[in-house]
Each structure stands twice: as structure tokens, then as C-alpha cells.
Amino acid sequence: MADLPSLTRKQLHSAAQRCLALQRDGQDLHSKRPFAALLLAPDNETQLMSSLSLSHVRHAECELARNAADNYSWDYLARCTMVSTWEPCAMCAGTIYWAHIGRLVYLASEKTLQQVIGAGNQENLTLDLPCRDVFRAGQTGVQVIGPLAEEGWEEKVVRDSERYWNSR
């Protein structure tokens, strides 16, 4: 794992706030599913890019990781942080790993998502495979922070996401 700059509480709060706002705007302005991700530069403040969920197979984290890998060097991405409203699924975790993004912060867990959407939801068939397990199986490390229960981030993501899932 690359030398990652420390992430302060203030930087974490700011990034979480921006990511949740992105998810809200995705739903309200673009009729997107309630998933959002953004990429922070090594300074942990500059937002390099962001993505929304485009479909049930084009998740926000995958889209962002692929775009980042196409636009930034391997060594640079190893010092960057992806922030996601939800814990990345196994597909997204694999893409984050292959893109060589050094740190992941997620606000709400995959297990919580399954509780919100219910079992058997064809639009999002959750996997009981934590992203930490996917990363642990790799040859390089990804630092993981999440879910963010402090300051109520997980609850905020759930409340915002329920607007979408309850309308289905």
C-alpha cells in the first residue's frame, strides 16, 4: 500500500457531505439510482471526478474507478481516496483494486443496503461479500474506512436512498 496522506476528521466530513449531495442530486436532477462516488486527490480535498450509478451493472464506483484508471497514473491513484455513499459490491471492489486506488471511504454498508431494498430485489441483488474480503485477497492493499456511523452518515444515506427504493 502506498504512503497515504492522513485523512482529517474535517476532510472526511467534507467528502462525506459532498458525496451524499451528489447522490441526492443524482436522484433529484437526473433520476438516477441512489449511489454516488467521488475521487479525492492525495491532498484529500481536491475532487478529481465523480460518478453516479448508471444501471444495475454500471455502478458508480466501477464507473469512477475505470475513468480514474484511464486518466491517472497507477502511482498517483495509489495516493488517492474514493468516497462512496454505499459499500462497494464485489464487482466494484475488484475494479477499485485493479485501478489501484489506495483508500476507500464508504458511508453505509452493503448489509444495510440489503435491509433497505429487501431480499431478491432484481435491480440490486446484493452479495454478502464485504469489500474488505475482496481487497484482502489481492496482492496490494486498499485502506478501508467505513461504514461511517459517526455523525449519522449511514443513517443519512439510508434516509436519502429510501426515497428511491420506497417509490419502486
Coordinates of C-alpha atoms in Angstrom, one line a residue:
M1 CA 0.0 0.0 0.0
A2 CA 1.3 3.4 -0.9
D3 CA 2.0 6.1 1.7
L4 CA -1.4 7.7 2.0
P5 CA -1.7 11.2 3.5
S6 CA -3.7 11.2 6.7
L7 CA -7.4 12.0 6.3
T8 CA -8.5 14.5 8.9
R9 CA -12.0 14.5 10.5
K10 CA -12.7 17.8 8.7
Q11 CA -11.7 16.3 5.3
L12 CA -13.7 13.2 6.0
H13 CA -16.8 15.2 6.9
S14 CA -16.4 17.4 3.9
A15 CA -16.0 14.5 1.5
A16 CA -19.0 12.6 3.0
Q17 CA -21.1 15.7 2.7
R18 CA -20.2 16.2 -1.0
C19 CA -20.8 12.5 -1.8
L20 CA -24.2 12.5 -0.2
A21 CA -25.1 15.7 -2.0
L22 CA -24.0 14.1 -5.3
Q23 CA -26.3 11.1 -4.5
R24 CA -29.2 13.5 -3.8
D25 CA -28.6 15.5 -6.9
G26 CA -28.4 12.3 -9.0
Q27 CA -31.8 11.3 -7.8
D28 CA -33.5 14.7 -7.9
L29 CA -32.0 16.2 -11.0
H30 CA -31.2 13.1 -13.1
S31 CA -33.5 10.3 -11.9
K32 CA -30.5 8.1 -11.1
R33 CA -30.3 5.3 -8.6
P34 CA -29.1 6.3 -5.1
F35 CA -25.4 5.5 -5.4
A36 CA -22.6 8.0 -5.8
A37 CA -18.8 8.1 -5.6
L38 CA -16.1 10.7 -5.9
L39 CA -12.4 10.6 -6.1
L40 CA -10.2 12.8 -3.9
A41 CA -6.6 13.8 -4.9
P42 CA -3.8 13.0 -2.5
D43 CA -4.4 16.3 -0.7
N44 CA -7.8 14.7 0.5
E45 CA -9.6 17.9 -0.5
T46 CA -9.5 18.3 -4.3
Q47 CA -12.2 16.4 -6.0
L48 CA -10.8 14.9 -9.2
M49 CA -14.0 13.3 -10.6
S50 CA -17.3 11.8 -9.6
S51 CA -19.9 9.3 -10.8
L52 CA -23.4 8.2 -10.3
S53 CA -24.9 4.7 -10.8
L54 CA -25.9 4.4 -14.4
S55 CA -27.6 1.0 -14.2
H56 CA -27.7 -2.2 -12.3
V57 CA -24.4 -3.2 -13.9
R58 CA -22.8 0.2 -14.3
H59 CA -22.3 1.1 -10.6
A60 CA -20.9 4.5 -9.5
E61 CA -17.7 3.0 -8.0
C62 CA -16.9 0.9 -11.1
E63 CA -17.5 3.8 -13.5
L64 CA -15.4 6.1 -11.4
A65 CA -12.5 3.6 -10.9
R66 CA -12.4 2.8 -14.7
N67 CA -12.4 6.5 -15.6
A68 CA -9.7 7.2 -13.0
A69 CA -7.5 4.4 -14.3
D70 CA -7.9 5.8 -17.8
N71 CA -6.9 9.3 -16.7
Y72 CA -4.3 9.0 -13.9
S73 CA -1.2 7.0 -13.3
W74 CA -1.0 3.9 -11.1
D75 CA 1.3 5.6 -8.6
Y76 CA -0.9 8.7 -8.3
L77 CA -4.1 6.6 -7.8
A78 CA -2.4 4.7 -5.0
R79 CA -2.4 8.0 -3.1
C80 CA -6.0 8.9 -3.8
T81 CA -9.2 8.2 -1.9
M82 CA -12.5 7.1 -3.3
V83 CA -15.6 8.1 -1.3
S84 CA -18.8 6.2 -1.8
T85 CA -22.3 6.5 -0.3
W86 CA -22.6 2.7 -0.1
E87 CA -20.1 0.0 0.4
P88 CA -18.9 -1.2 -3.0
C89 CA -20.1 -4.6 -4.1
A90 CA -17.6 -7.3 -5.1
M91 CA -17.6 -6.1 -8.7
C92 CA -16.8 -2.5 -7.7
A93 CA -14.3 -3.6 -5.1
G94 CA -12.5 -5.6 -7.8
T95 CA -12.5 -2.6 -10.1
I96 CA -11.2 -0.3 -7.3
Y97 CA -8.4 -2.8 -6.7
W98 CA -7.5 -3.1 -10.3
A99 CA -7.4 0.7 -10.7
H100 CA -5.0 0.8 -7.8
I101 CA -6.9 3.3 -5.7
G102 CA -5.2 3.5 -2.3
R103 CA -8.1 4.2 0.0
L104 CA -11.8 3.7 0.1
V105 CA -14.3 5.5 2.4
Y106 CA -17.9 4.4 2.4
L107 CA -20.7 5.8 4.3
A108 CA -23.2 2.9 4.6
S109 CA -22.7 -0.9 4.5
E110 CA -23.8 -3.5 1.9
K111 CA -25.6 -5.3 4.7
T112 CA -27.6 -2.2 5.5
L113 CA -28.4 -1.8 1.8
Q114 CA -29.8 -5.3 1.7
Q115 CA -32.1 -4.4 4.6
V116 CA -33.3 -1.2 2.8
I117 CA -34.0 -2.8 -0.5
G118 CA -35.1 -6.3 0.7
A119 CA -34.1 -9.7 -0.5
G120 CA -34.5 -10.7 -4.1
N121 CA -34.6 -7.2 -5.5
Q122 CA -33.7 -7.7 -9.2
E123 CA -32.5 -4.1 -9.5
N124 CA -29.8 -4.8 -6.9
L125 CA -29.0 -8.3 -5.9
T126 CA -26.7 -7.6 -3.0
L127 CA -23.9 -10.0 -2.2
D128 CA -22.9 -11.0 1.3
L129 CA -19.2 -10.3 0.4
P130 CA -17.7 -7.4 2.2
C131 CA -15.3 -5.2 0.2
R132 CA -12.6 -5.8 2.8
D133 CA -12.6 -9.5 2.0
V134 CA -12.2 -8.8 -1.7
F135 CA -9.3 -6.4 -1.0
R136 CA -7.7 -8.9 1.4
A137 CA -7.5 -11.5 -1.4
G138 CA -5.4 -9.1 -3.5
Q139 CA -1.6 -8.5 -3.9
T140 CA -1.7 -4.8 -3.0
G141 CA -3.6 -3.2 -0.1
V142 CA -6.5 -0.8 -0.2
Q143 CA -7.1 1.0 3.1
V144 CA -10.8 0.9 4.0
I145 CA -12.8 3.3 6.2
G146 CA -16.4 2.6 6.7
P147 CA -19.2 2.4 7.4
L148 CA -19.3 5.9 8.9
A149 CA -21.7 5.6 11.8
E150 CA -20.3 8.7 13.5
E151 CA -22.2 11.8 12.8
G152 CA -25.0 9.7 11.5
W153 CA -23.7 9.3 7.9
E154 CA -25.0 5.8 7.5
E155 CA -28.5 6.9 8.6
K156 CA -28.4 9.9 6.3
V157 CA -27.5 7.7 3.3
V158 CA -30.3 5.3 4.2
R159 CA -32.9 8.1 4.6
D160 CA -31.9 9.6 1.2
S161 CA -31.9 6.2 -0.5
E162 CA -35.3 5.1 0.9
R163 CA -36.8 7.9 -1.3
Y164 CA -35.8 5.9 -4.3
W165 CA -36.4 2.3 -3.1
N166 CA -39.8 3.2 -1.5
S167 CA -41.0 4.6 -4.8
R168 CA -40.4 1.3 -6.6

